[in-house]
Short mmCIF file of C-alpha atoms in Angstrom, two decimals:
data_model
loop_
_atom_site.label_atom_id
_atom_site.label_comp_id
_atom_site.label_asym_id
_atom_site.label_seq_id
_atom_site.Cartn_x
_atom_site.Cartn_y
_atom_site.Cartn_z
CA UNK A 1 -25.93 -5.86 29.19
CA UNK A 2 -25.63 -9.52 28.22
CA UNK A 3 -25.24 -12.11 30.97
CA UNK A 4 -23.94 -15.63 30.68
CA UNK A 5 -26.52 -18.41 30.74
CA UNK A 6 -24.90 -20.79 33.23
CA UNK A 7 -27.40 -23.52 32.40
CA UNK A 8 -25.29 -24.08 29.29
CA UNK A 9 -21.83 -25.60 29.49
CA UNK A 10 -20.73 -24.19 26.14
CA UNK A 11 -21.78 -21.66 23.51
CA UNK A 12 -20.48 -21.83 19.98
CA UNK A 13 -18.10 -24.58 21.02
CA UNK A 14 -16.57 -22.44 23.80
CA UNK A 15 -17.09 -23.13 27.50
CA UNK A 16 -19.30 -20.60 29.26
CA UNK A 17 -16.67 -20.26 32.00
CA UNK A 18 -14.08 -19.17 29.44
CA UNK A 19 -16.53 -16.74 27.84
CA UNK A 20 -17.35 -15.22 31.24
CA UNK A 21 -13.65 -14.85 32.06
CA UNK A 22 -12.94 -13.14 28.74
CA UNK A 23 -15.89 -10.81 29.21
CA UNK A 24 -14.83 -9.82 32.73
CA UNK A 25 -11.17 -9.20 31.97
CA UNK A 26 -11.91 -7.29 28.77
CA UNK A 27 -14.55 -5.12 30.45
CA UNK A 28 -11.98 -4.08 33.05
CA UNK A 29 -9.41 -3.30 30.37
CA UNK A 30 -12.01 -1.22 28.52
CA UNK A 31 -12.73 0.84 31.64
CA UNK A 32 -9.05 1.46 32.41
CA UNK A 33 -8.42 2.74 28.89
CA UNK A 34 -11.27 5.27 29.09
CA UNK A 35 -11.18 7.30 32.33
CA UNK A 36 -12.66 10.43 30.72
CA UNK A 37 -15.48 8.46 29.09
CA UNK A 38 -16.15 6.61 32.35
CA UNK A 39 -16.43 9.90 34.25
CA UNK A 40 -18.78 11.43 31.68
CA UNK A 41 -20.82 8.44 30.49
CA UNK A 42 -20.16 5.64 32.99
CA UNK A 43 -23.37 6.44 34.85
CA UNK A 44 -25.31 7.51 31.77
CA UNK A 45 -25.49 10.71 29.77
CA UNK A 46 -27.35 13.32 31.84
CA UNK A 47 -30.85 14.26 30.80
CA UNK A 48 -31.51 11.23 28.62
CA UNK A 49 -33.91 8.43 29.45
CA UNK A 50 -31.84 5.34 30.14
CA UNK A 51 -28.74 7.49 30.01
CA UNK A 52 -28.49 7.50 26.21
CA UNK A 53 -29.97 9.63 23.39
CA UNK A 54 -31.28 6.51 21.59
CA UNK A 55 -32.11 3.35 23.52
CA UNK A 56 -30.08 0.97 21.37
CA UNK A 57 -26.88 2.76 22.42
CA UNK A 58 -27.25 0.74 25.61
CA UNK A 59 -27.22 -2.46 23.58
CA UNK A 60 -23.51 -2.15 22.80
CA UNK A 61 -21.75 -4.82 24.89
CA UNK A 62 -19.10 -2.43 26.21
CA UNK A 63 -19.46 -1.45 29.90
CA UNK A 64 -20.62 2.00 28.79
CA UNK A 65 -20.98 3.64 25.37
CA UNK A 66 -17.85 4.82 23.61
CA UNK A 67 -17.90 8.64 23.54
CA UNK A 68 -16.67 9.57 20.09
CA UNK A 69 -14.42 12.59 19.77
CA UNK A 70 -14.02 12.42 16.00
CA UNK A 71 -14.29 10.10 13.04
CA UNK A 72 -12.60 10.24 9.68
CA UNK A 73 -12.46 7.71 6.90
CA UNK A 74 -12.52 4.30 8.58
CA UNK A 75 -11.21 5.42 11.98
CA UNK A 76 -12.98 6.56 15.15
CA UNK A 77 -11.16 8.33 17.97
CA UNK A 78 -12.83 8.47 21.39
CA UNK A 79 -12.49 11.32 23.87
CA UNK A 80 -9.74 9.44 25.69
CA UNK A 81 -7.66 9.36 22.50
CA UNK A 82 -8.19 5.66 21.73
CA UNK A 83 -8.16 5.05 17.97
CA UNK A 84 -10.39 2.33 16.57
CA UNK A 85 -10.33 0.80 13.12
CA UNK A 86 -14.04 1.12 12.37
CA UNK A 87 -15.65 -1.85 10.64
CA UNK A 88 -19.11 -1.08 12.04
CA UNK A 89 -19.37 2.19 10.12
CA UNK A 90 -22.63 3.20 11.74
CA UNK A 91 -24.16 -0.19 10.94
CA UNK A 92 -24.03 0.75 7.22
CA UNK A 93 -24.96 4.44 7.62
CA UNK A 94 -21.29 5.34 7.03
CA UNK A 95 -20.55 2.44 4.72
CA UNK A 96 -18.53 4.72 2.46
CA UNK A 97 -16.46 6.06 5.35
CA UNK A 98 -16.98 8.89 7.80
CA UNK A 99 -17.55 12.20 6.02
CA UNK A 100 -16.44 11.22 2.51
CA UNK A 101 -14.72 14.35 1.13
CA UNK A 102 -17.19 14.89 -1.79
CA UNK A 103 -20.11 14.66 0.64
CA UNK A 104 -18.45 16.96 3.18
CA UNK A 105 -17.88 19.54 0.45
CA UNK A 106 -21.49 19.27 -0.72
CA UNK A 107 -22.79 19.73 2.83
CA UNK A 108 -20.64 22.84 3.32
CA UNK A 109 -21.91 24.33 0.05
CA UNK A 110 -25.54 23.64 0.83
CA UNK A 111 -25.28 24.89 4.44
CA UNK A 112 -24.95 28.43 3.12
CA UNK A 113 -27.97 28.07 0.85
CA UNK A 114 -30.53 26.79 3.34
CA UNK A 115 -31.22 23.37 4.83
CA UNK A 116 -34.91 22.77 4.19
CA UNK A 117 -37.67 24.59 2.34
CA UNK A 118 -40.13 21.99 0.97
CA UNK A 119 -39.01 22.76 -2.59
CA UNK A 120 -36.49 21.08 -4.88
CA UNK A 121 -33.02 22.39 -5.61
CA UNK A 122 -31.03 22.01 -8.81
CA UNK A 123 -29.37 18.93 -7.32
CA UNK A 124 -32.75 17.22 -7.53
CA UNK A 125 -32.64 17.61 -11.33
CA UNK A 126 -29.57 15.38 -11.39
CA UNK A 127 -30.70 12.83 -8.81
CA UNK A 128 -33.79 11.45 -10.58
CA UNK A 129 -31.83 10.38 -13.69
CA UNK A 130 -28.96 9.12 -11.51
CA UNK A 131 -31.31 6.84 -9.55
CA UNK A 132 -32.88 5.51 -12.76
CA UNK A 133 -29.49 4.84 -14.30
CA UNK A 134 -28.04 3.25 -11.17
CA UNK A 135 -30.92 1.08 -9.99
CA UNK A 136 -33.03 0.55 -13.10
CA UNK A 137 -36.47 1.70 -11.98
CA UNK A 138 -37.86 4.81 -13.73
CA UNK A 139 -39.72 6.66 -10.96
CA UNK A 140 -38.50 7.67 -7.49
CA UNK A 141 -39.40 9.37 -4.25
CA UNK A 142 -37.18 10.61 -1.41
CA UNK A 143 -37.73 9.81 2.26
CA UNK A 144 -35.58 10.20 5.37
CA UNK A 145 -35.18 6.62 6.59
CA UNK A 146 -35.50 3.18 5.06
CA UNK A 147 -38.33 2.57 7.52
CA UNK A 148 -40.24 5.47 5.98
CA UNK A 149 -39.45 4.32 2.44
CA UNK A 150 -40.56 0.75 3.12
CA UNK A 151 -43.72 1.94 4.81
CA UNK A 152 -44.64 4.20 1.90
CA UNK A 153 -43.83 1.58 -0.72
CA UNK A 154 -46.01 -1.00 1.06
CA UNK A 155 -48.81 1.56 1.19
CA UNK A 156 -48.58 1.94 -2.58
CA UNK A 157 -48.57 -1.83 -3.05
CA UNK A 158 -51.77 -2.19 -1.04
CA UNK A 159 -53.39 0.71 -2.81
CA UNK A 160 -52.88 -0.56 -6.34
CA UNK A 161 -53.52 -4.25 -5.68
CA UNK A 162 -56.53 -3.74 -3.41
CA UNK A 163 -55.04 -6.39 -1.12
CA UNK A 164 -54.28 -5.95 2.57
CA UNK A 165 -51.76 -8.69 3.30
CA UNK A 166 -48.01 -8.67 2.84
CA UNK A 167 -45.51 -11.50 3.09
CA UNK A 168 -42.13 -11.41 4.85
CA UNK A 169 -39.39 -13.95 5.52
CA UNK A 170 -38.64 -15.12 9.04
CA UNK A 171 -35.71 -13.15 10.44
CA UNK A 172 -36.27 -10.21 8.11
CA UNK A 173 -35.23 -6.65 8.87
CA UNK A 174 -36.88 -3.62 7.29
CA UNK A 175 -36.35 -0.97 9.94
CA UNK A 176 -39.23 -0.41 12.34
CA UNK A 177 -42.08 -1.06 9.89
CA UNK A 178 -44.77 -2.42 12.20
CA UNK A 179 -46.21 -5.09 9.95
CA UNK A 180 -42.78 -6.69 9.37
CA UNK A 181 -42.29 -7.25 13.12
CA UNK A 182 -43.32 -10.91 13.03
CA UNK A 183 -41.46 -14.18 13.54
CA UNK A 184 -41.93 -17.91 13.32
CA UNK A 185 -41.60 -19.68 16.67
CA UNK A 186 -41.92 -23.47 16.51
CA UNK A 187 -43.42 -22.99 13.07
CA UNK A 188 -46.13 -20.64 14.35
CA UNK A 189 -46.34 -16.97 13.28
CA UNK A 190 -46.34 -14.51 16.21
CA UNK A 191 -45.55 -10.88 16.91
CA UNK A 192 -41.81 -10.44 17.28
CA UNK A 193 -40.89 -10.87 20.97
CA UNK A 194 -40.01 -7.68 22.81
CA UNK A 195 -42.22 -5.23 20.91
CA UNK A 196 -43.11 -2.28 23.12
CA UNK A 197 -46.70 -1.11 23.29
CA UNK A 198 -47.91 -3.30 20.43
CA UNK A 199 -51.31 -4.84 21.14
CA UNK A 200 -52.34 -5.72 17.59
CA UNK A 201 -51.94 -9.18 16.15
CA UNK A 202 -49.60 -8.28 13.31
CA UNK A 203 -49.92 -11.75 11.81
CA UNK A 204 -53.51 -11.01 10.79
CA UNK A 205 -52.29 -9.02 7.79
CA UNK A 206 -48.75 -10.37 7.48
CA UNK A 207 -47.77 -13.86 6.42
CA UNK A 208 -44.32 -15.09 7.43
CA UNK A 209 -42.42 -18.03 5.96
CA UNK A 210 -38.80 -19.15 5.89
CA UNK A 211 -36.31 -17.70 3.41
CA UNK A 212 -35.27 -20.11 0.62
CA UNK A 213 -38.45 -22.20 1.08
CA UNK A 214 -39.95 -22.17 -2.41
CA UNK A 215 -42.82 -24.63 -1.65
CA UNK A 216 -43.88 -22.47 1.34
CA UNK A 217 -43.73 -19.38 -0.87
CA UNK A 218 -45.86 -21.03 -3.51
CA UNK A 219 -48.44 -22.07 -0.90
CA UNK A 220 -48.54 -18.60 0.68
CA UNK A 221 -49.22 -16.94 -2.68
CA UNK A 222 -51.78 -19.48 -3.84
CA UNK A 223 -54.87 -17.65 -2.53
CA UNK A 224 -54.01 -14.46 -4.40
CA UNK A 225 -54.43 -12.22 -1.36
CA UNK A 226 -50.84 -11.00 -0.87
CA UNK A 227 -50.25 -7.44 -2.01
CA UNK A 228 -46.48 -7.51 -1.74
CA UNK A 229 -43.51 -9.64 -0.76
CA UNK A 230 -40.89 -7.48 0.95
CA UNK A 231 -37.42 -8.91 1.31
CA UNK A 232 -33.73 -8.22 1.43
CA UNK A 233 -31.87 -10.13 -1.29
CA UNK A 234 -29.77 -11.63 1.53
CA UNK A 235 -30.94 -11.85 5.15
CA UNK A 236 -28.47 -9.64 6.99
CA UNK A 237 -29.60 -8.41 10.37
CA UNK A 238 -28.78 -11.44 12.50
CA UNK A 239 -26.58 -14.16 11.13
CA UNK A 240 -26.25 -13.76 7.38
CA UNK A 241 -28.33 -16.08 5.16
CA UNK A 242 -27.52 -16.23 1.44
CA UNK A 243 -30.14 -17.21 -1.13
CA UNK A 244 -30.10 -20.70 -2.55
CA UNK A 245 -29.33 -20.94 -6.29
CA UNK A 246 -32.56 -20.24 -8.16
CA UNK A 247 -34.41 -18.80 -5.16
CA UNK A 248 -34.71 -15.26 -6.50
CA UNK A 249 -35.79 -16.52 -9.91
CA UNK A 250 -38.53 -18.56 -8.24
CA UNK A 251 -39.53 -15.62 -6.06
CA UNK A 252 -39.98 -13.38 -9.10
CA UNK A 253 -41.80 -16.01 -11.15
CA UNK A 254 -44.24 -16.91 -8.35
CA UNK A 255 -45.03 -13.32 -7.36
CA UNK A 256 -45.78 -12.38 -10.95
CA UNK A 257 -48.03 -15.40 -11.39
CA UNK A 258 -49.96 -14.42 -8.23
CA UNK A 259 -50.31 -10.74 -9.12
CA UNK A 260 -48.17 -9.92 -6.07
CA UNK A 261 -45.66 -7.09 -6.12
CA UNK A 262 -42.02 -7.63 -5.15
CA UNK A 263 -40.23 -5.08 -2.98
CA UNK A 264 -36.45 -5.44 -2.71
CA UNK A 265 -34.90 -3.65 0.27
CA UNK A 266 -31.20 -3.04 -0.49
CA UNK A 267 -30.39 -1.01 2.63
CA UNK A 268 -27.73 -3.50 3.76
CA UNK A 269 -27.01 -5.39 0.54
CA UNK A 270 -25.91 -2.22 -1.26
CA UNK A 271 -22.53 -3.59 -0.14
CA UNK A 272 -22.71 -5.81 -3.25
CA UNK A 273 -21.94 -3.15 -5.84
CA UNK A 274 -22.87 0.31 -7.17
CA UNK A 275 -26.34 -0.93 -8.21
CA UNK A 276 -26.75 -3.20 -5.23
CA UNK A 277 -27.51 -6.91 -5.29
CA UNK A 278 -30.35 -6.12 -7.69
CA UNK A 279 -28.06 -4.92 -10.47
CA UNK A 280 -25.33 -7.47 -9.78
CA UNK A 281 -27.70 -10.44 -9.98
CA UNK A 282 -30.31 -9.14 -12.42
CA UNK A 283 -33.27 -8.97 -10.04
CA UNK A 284 -36.45 -7.31 -11.33
CA UNK A 285 -38.31 -5.70 -8.41
CA UNK A 286 -41.55 -3.77 -8.72
CA UNK A 287 -40.49 -1.58 -5.80
CA UNK A 288 -36.99 -0.81 -4.55
CA UNK A 289 -35.81 0.71 -1.25
CA UNK A 290 -32.40 1.97 -0.20
CA UNK A 291 -31.67 3.89 2.99
CA UNK A 292 -28.73 4.46 5.37
CA UNK A 293 -25.65 5.13 3.15
CA UNK A 294 -27.35 6.69 0.10
CA UNK A 295 -26.40 10.23 1.22
CA UNK A 296 -23.01 9.41 2.74
CA UNK A 297 -24.24 9.60 6.34
CA UNK A 298 -26.86 12.34 6.03
CA UNK A 299 -30.25 10.75 6.93
CA UNK A 300 -31.95 9.96 3.62
CA UNK A 301 -33.57 7.12 1.71
CA UNK A 302 -35.06 6.49 -1.71
CA UNK A 303 -37.82 4.29 -3.02
CA UNK A 304 -38.46 3.48 -6.64
CA UNK A 305 -41.34 2.17 -8.73
CA UNK A 306 -41.48 0.26 -11.99
CA UNK A 307 -43.29 1.73 -14.99
CA UNK A 308 -46.26 -0.53 -14.31
CA UNK A 309 -46.49 0.31 -10.60
CA UNK A 310 -46.19 4.04 -11.31
CA UNK A 311 -48.97 3.91 -13.92
CA UNK A 312 -51.27 1.97 -11.61
CA UNK A 313 -50.52 4.31 -8.72
CA UNK A 314 -51.24 7.36 -10.87
CA UNK A 315 -54.57 5.81 -11.86
CA UNK A 316 -55.34 5.07 -8.22
CA UNK A 317 -54.56 8.66 -7.19
CA UNK A 318 -56.83 10.03 -9.90
CA UNK A 319 -59.78 8.11 -8.44
CA UNK A 320 -59.17 8.16 -4.69
CA UNK A 321 -60.91 10.45 -2.26
CA UNK A 322 -59.06 13.76 -1.80
CA UNK A 323 -57.09 14.15 1.42
CA UNK A 324 -53.79 13.38 3.10
CA UNK A 325 -52.26 10.12 1.82
CA UNK A 326 -50.54 9.35 5.13
CA UNK A 327 -47.22 9.21 3.28
CA UNK A 328 -44.41 11.70 3.67
CA UNK A 329 -42.56 13.67 6.34
CA UNK A 330 -41.88 17.40 6.26
CA UNK A 331 -38.09 17.13 6.30
CA UNK A 332 -37.94 14.52 3.53
CA UNK A 333 -36.56 15.57 0.14
CA UNK A 334 -34.74 18.53 1.63
CA UNK A 335 -31.86 20.23 -0.22
CA UNK A 336 -29.23 18.94 2.21
CA UNK A 337 -30.27 15.39 1.31
CA UNK A 338 -30.16 16.26 -2.39
CA UNK A 339 -26.66 17.72 -2.13
CA UNK A 340 -25.24 14.83 -0.13
CA UNK A 341 -27.02 12.20 -2.22
CA UNK A 342 -25.79 13.64 -5.50
CA UNK A 343 -22.21 13.71 -4.25
CA UNK A 344 -22.53 10.12 -3.02
CA UNK A 345 -24.00 8.79 -6.26
CA UNK A 346 -21.65 10.68 -8.56
CA UNK A 347 -18.36 10.61 -6.67
CA UNK A 348 -18.46 7.99 -3.91
CA UNK A 349 -20.50 4.99 -5.10
CA UNK A 350 -18.07 4.35 -7.96
CA UNK A 351 -16.92 1.11 -9.58
CA UNK A 352 -13.37 1.93 -8.49
CA UNK A 353 -14.38 2.28 -4.84
CA UNK A 354 -16.42 -0.90 -4.94
CA UNK A 355 -13.51 -2.80 -6.49
CA UNK A 356 -11.35 -1.69 -3.55
CA UNK A 357 -14.05 -2.66 -1.05
CA UNK A 358 -14.64 -6.07 -2.62
CA UNK A 359 -10.92 -6.85 -2.80
CA UNK A 360 -10.36 -6.16 0.89
CA UNK A 361 -13.60 -7.94 1.85
CA UNK A 362 -12.33 -11.08 0.11
CA UNK A 363 -9.08 -10.71 2.03
CA UNK A 364 -10.98 -10.35 5.30
CA UNK A 365 -13.18 -13.35 4.52
CA UNK A 366 -10.15 -15.52 3.83
CA UNK A 367 -8.26 -14.28 6.89
CA UNK A 368 -11.12 -14.89 9.31
CA UNK A 369 -11.79 -18.31 7.78
CA UNK A 370 -8.13 -19.24 8.21
CA UNK A 371 -8.29 -18.34 11.91
CA UNK A 372 -11.46 -20.39 12.38
CA UNK A 373 -9.82 -23.36 10.65
CA UNK A 374 -6.58 -22.97 12.61
CA UNK A 375 -8.35 -23.28 15.95
CA UNK A 376 -10.92 -25.79 14.67
CA UNK A 377 -13.81 -23.63 15.78
CA UNK A 378 -17.33 -24.72 14.75
CA UNK A 379 -17.88 -21.32 13.11
CA UNK A 380 -18.07 -19.96 9.57
CA UNK A 381 -17.82 -16.72 7.59
CA UNK A 382 -20.47 -15.29 5.24
CA UNK A 383 -20.11 -12.38 2.85
CA UNK A 384 -22.15 -10.25 0.48
CA UNK A 385 -19.82 -7.86 -1.32
CA UNK A 386 -18.15 -5.55 1.18
CA UNK A 387 -20.21 -6.91 4.08
CA UNK A 388 -18.61 -9.77 6.04
CA UNK A 389 -19.79 -11.68 9.12
CA UNK A 390 -18.24 -14.38 11.24
CA UNK A 391 -20.92 -16.62 12.71
CA UNK A 392 -20.28 -18.66 15.85
CA UNK A 393 -22.00 -21.76 14.48
CA UNK A 394 -21.53 -24.15 11.57
CA UNK A 395 -22.84 -23.03 8.21
CA UNK A 396 -23.97 -22.03 5.75
CA UNK A 397 -27.36 -21.06 7.14
CA UNK A 398 -30.47 -21.42 4.99
CA UNK A 399 -33.18 -19.45 6.76
CA UNK A 400 -34.06 -17.10 9.60
CA UNK A 401 -34.87 -19.90 12.00
CA UNK A 402 -31.38 -21.32 11.62
CA UNK A 403 -29.92 -17.81 11.92
CA UNK A 404 -31.76 -17.26 15.20
CA UNK A 405 -30.41 -20.53 16.60
CA UNK A 406 -26.89 -19.67 15.44
CA UNK A 407 -26.92 -16.30 17.20
CA UNK A 408 -24.72 -16.46 20.34
CA UNK A 409 -25.15 -13.13 22.18
CA UNK A 410 -22.96 -13.90 25.22
CA UNK A 411 -20.05 -15.15 23.12
CA UNK A 412 -20.42 -12.39 20.54
CA UNK A 413 -20.46 -9.72 23.27
CA UNK A 414 -17.24 -11.02 24.81
CA UNK A 415 -15.52 -11.10 21.42
CA UNK A 416 -16.77 -7.60 20.60
CA UNK A 417 -15.29 -6.01 23.74
CA UNK A 418 -12.02 -7.91 23.28
CA UNK A 419 -11.75 -6.62 19.71
CA UNK A 420 -12.36 -3.06 20.91
CA UNK A 421 -9.45 -3.49 23.31
CA UNK A 422 -7.35 -4.56 20.32
CA UNK A 423 -8.34 -1.34 18.53
CA UNK A 424 -11.08 -2.76 16.30
CA UNK A 425 -14.80 -1.90 16.25
CA UNK A 426 -17.38 -4.21 14.68
CA UNK A 427 -21.19 -4.00 14.72
CA UNK A 428 -22.66 -4.42 18.21
CA UNK A 429 -25.75 -6.52 17.51
CA UNK A 430 -24.09 -9.28 15.49
CA UNK A 431 -20.64 -9.92 14.07
CA UNK A 432 -20.94 -7.69 11.03
CA UNK A 433 -17.97 -5.91 9.44
CA UNK A 434 -17.95 -3.49 6.51
CA UNK A 435 -15.15 -2.46 4.20
CA UNK A 436 -15.33 1.17 3.05
CA UNK A 437 -13.43 2.99 0.30
CA UNK A 438 -11.32 4.49 3.10
CA UNK A 439 -10.47 1.13 4.70
CA UNK A 440 -6.84 0.13 4.27
CA UNK A 441 -5.19 -3.26 3.88
CA UNK A 442 -3.35 -2.55 7.13
CA UNK A 443 -6.66 -2.14 8.96
CA UNK A 444 -7.93 -5.44 7.57
CA UNK A 445 -4.70 -7.14 8.64
CA UNK A 446 -5.06 -5.70 12.15
CA UNK A 447 -8.62 -7.01 12.37
CA UNK A 448 -7.54 -10.50 11.28
CA UNK A 449 -4.68 -10.44 13.79
CA UNK A 450 -6.98 -9.25 16.59
CA UNK A 451 -9.55 -11.90 15.73
CA UNK A 452 -6.82 -14.50 15.83
CA UNK A 453 -5.65 -13.35 19.26
CA UNK A 454 -9.17 -13.49 20.68
CA UNK A 455 -9.84 -16.89 19.09
CA UNK A 456 -6.61 -18.22 20.59
CA UNK A 457 -7.75 -17.20 24.08
CA UNK A 458 -11.16 -18.78 23.61
CA UNK A 459 -9.81 -22.01 22.12
CA UNK A 460 -6.93 -22.48 24.58
#
């Protein structure tokens, strides 16, 4: 649980005393509203290390995890009967709403036909062409998480280039891919702080520079030893950083000139549109990864290859020593994934749904900005499609270093719990909010109103 750093007098323009008071009063209100949850989960879920099935469940800033009774559309109901307008949506895993009806129907159909058998189903015949049509690349593979997909795609990049090193941007997020767990601290590349059981120097084979820094990118690629640049189109996992005009064009031009492959990870930026940021802005990746929402909440991911990469990888495979490639997991490309993914691509990730999401996201952006302006808070709002964040620092931000400095965990935690008590759930690790096809204008209005009420208390 976050604690207030009393060596500071203010965070994000708000006094630490006021933040601590808000946190304390809202934590007590949370407990009172959830007596059943407190009895069952207040001291941890029995049998689980740390009292939770997955360690990051303890990172939510609420006094104890919310025990969900049910979820439908863009609403979660806990076991105490508290209804929450859900703007976290499983941190993108349920970006299209909880159990979208086409996906739920597909899961029910497939459940009677078998869940996994290491062989394709007829749904797979439809998915390959759908992926090519939607995202542009001609050849695809299925994995279970974006971490897996990124790991496998980087393996291919190293194989066909004969180069060991990759390049990432400071503040990046690509799941738990080991070699991306690096940061710049005082301009020096180091292993990301907090890694458990990691004794290797990850910076030996990974270069890290700041996002939007074209001269640094040019210098890093100059020696011709980088196999692949892996990046999100927009940095999203802390405080959102949008690309400068011309940055992506420079990134593509410089990687091509250096013989370096470009991997675009759209796992969060799929909020931009049906084809992701890549289609919306005409990016031309060599490798493409999308996880989390691609199967409507069923664990699945996809990774695609350009014609050139596929041809080079086929040539590599024809010459390499026989044996296990080290890529793939037994439950990947199972028929449940195929069924849910087909339903998502055909019936959920539609232009109509994205138009609805974008419209309400614009409304949310404007509403939050109006509150910030009303109370003269030194904050700003950033958005990429249906993904919106309020950031408790001035902006816009230009790189991961600035995003790290802008992150205000104590203040964000207090706001998060207060919003929960107003019936609104946002992402726990930063101030991210998603609009789904199931999200209503009334829910957006309630979020803006709740944000305004919390801001008024902090600014008083």
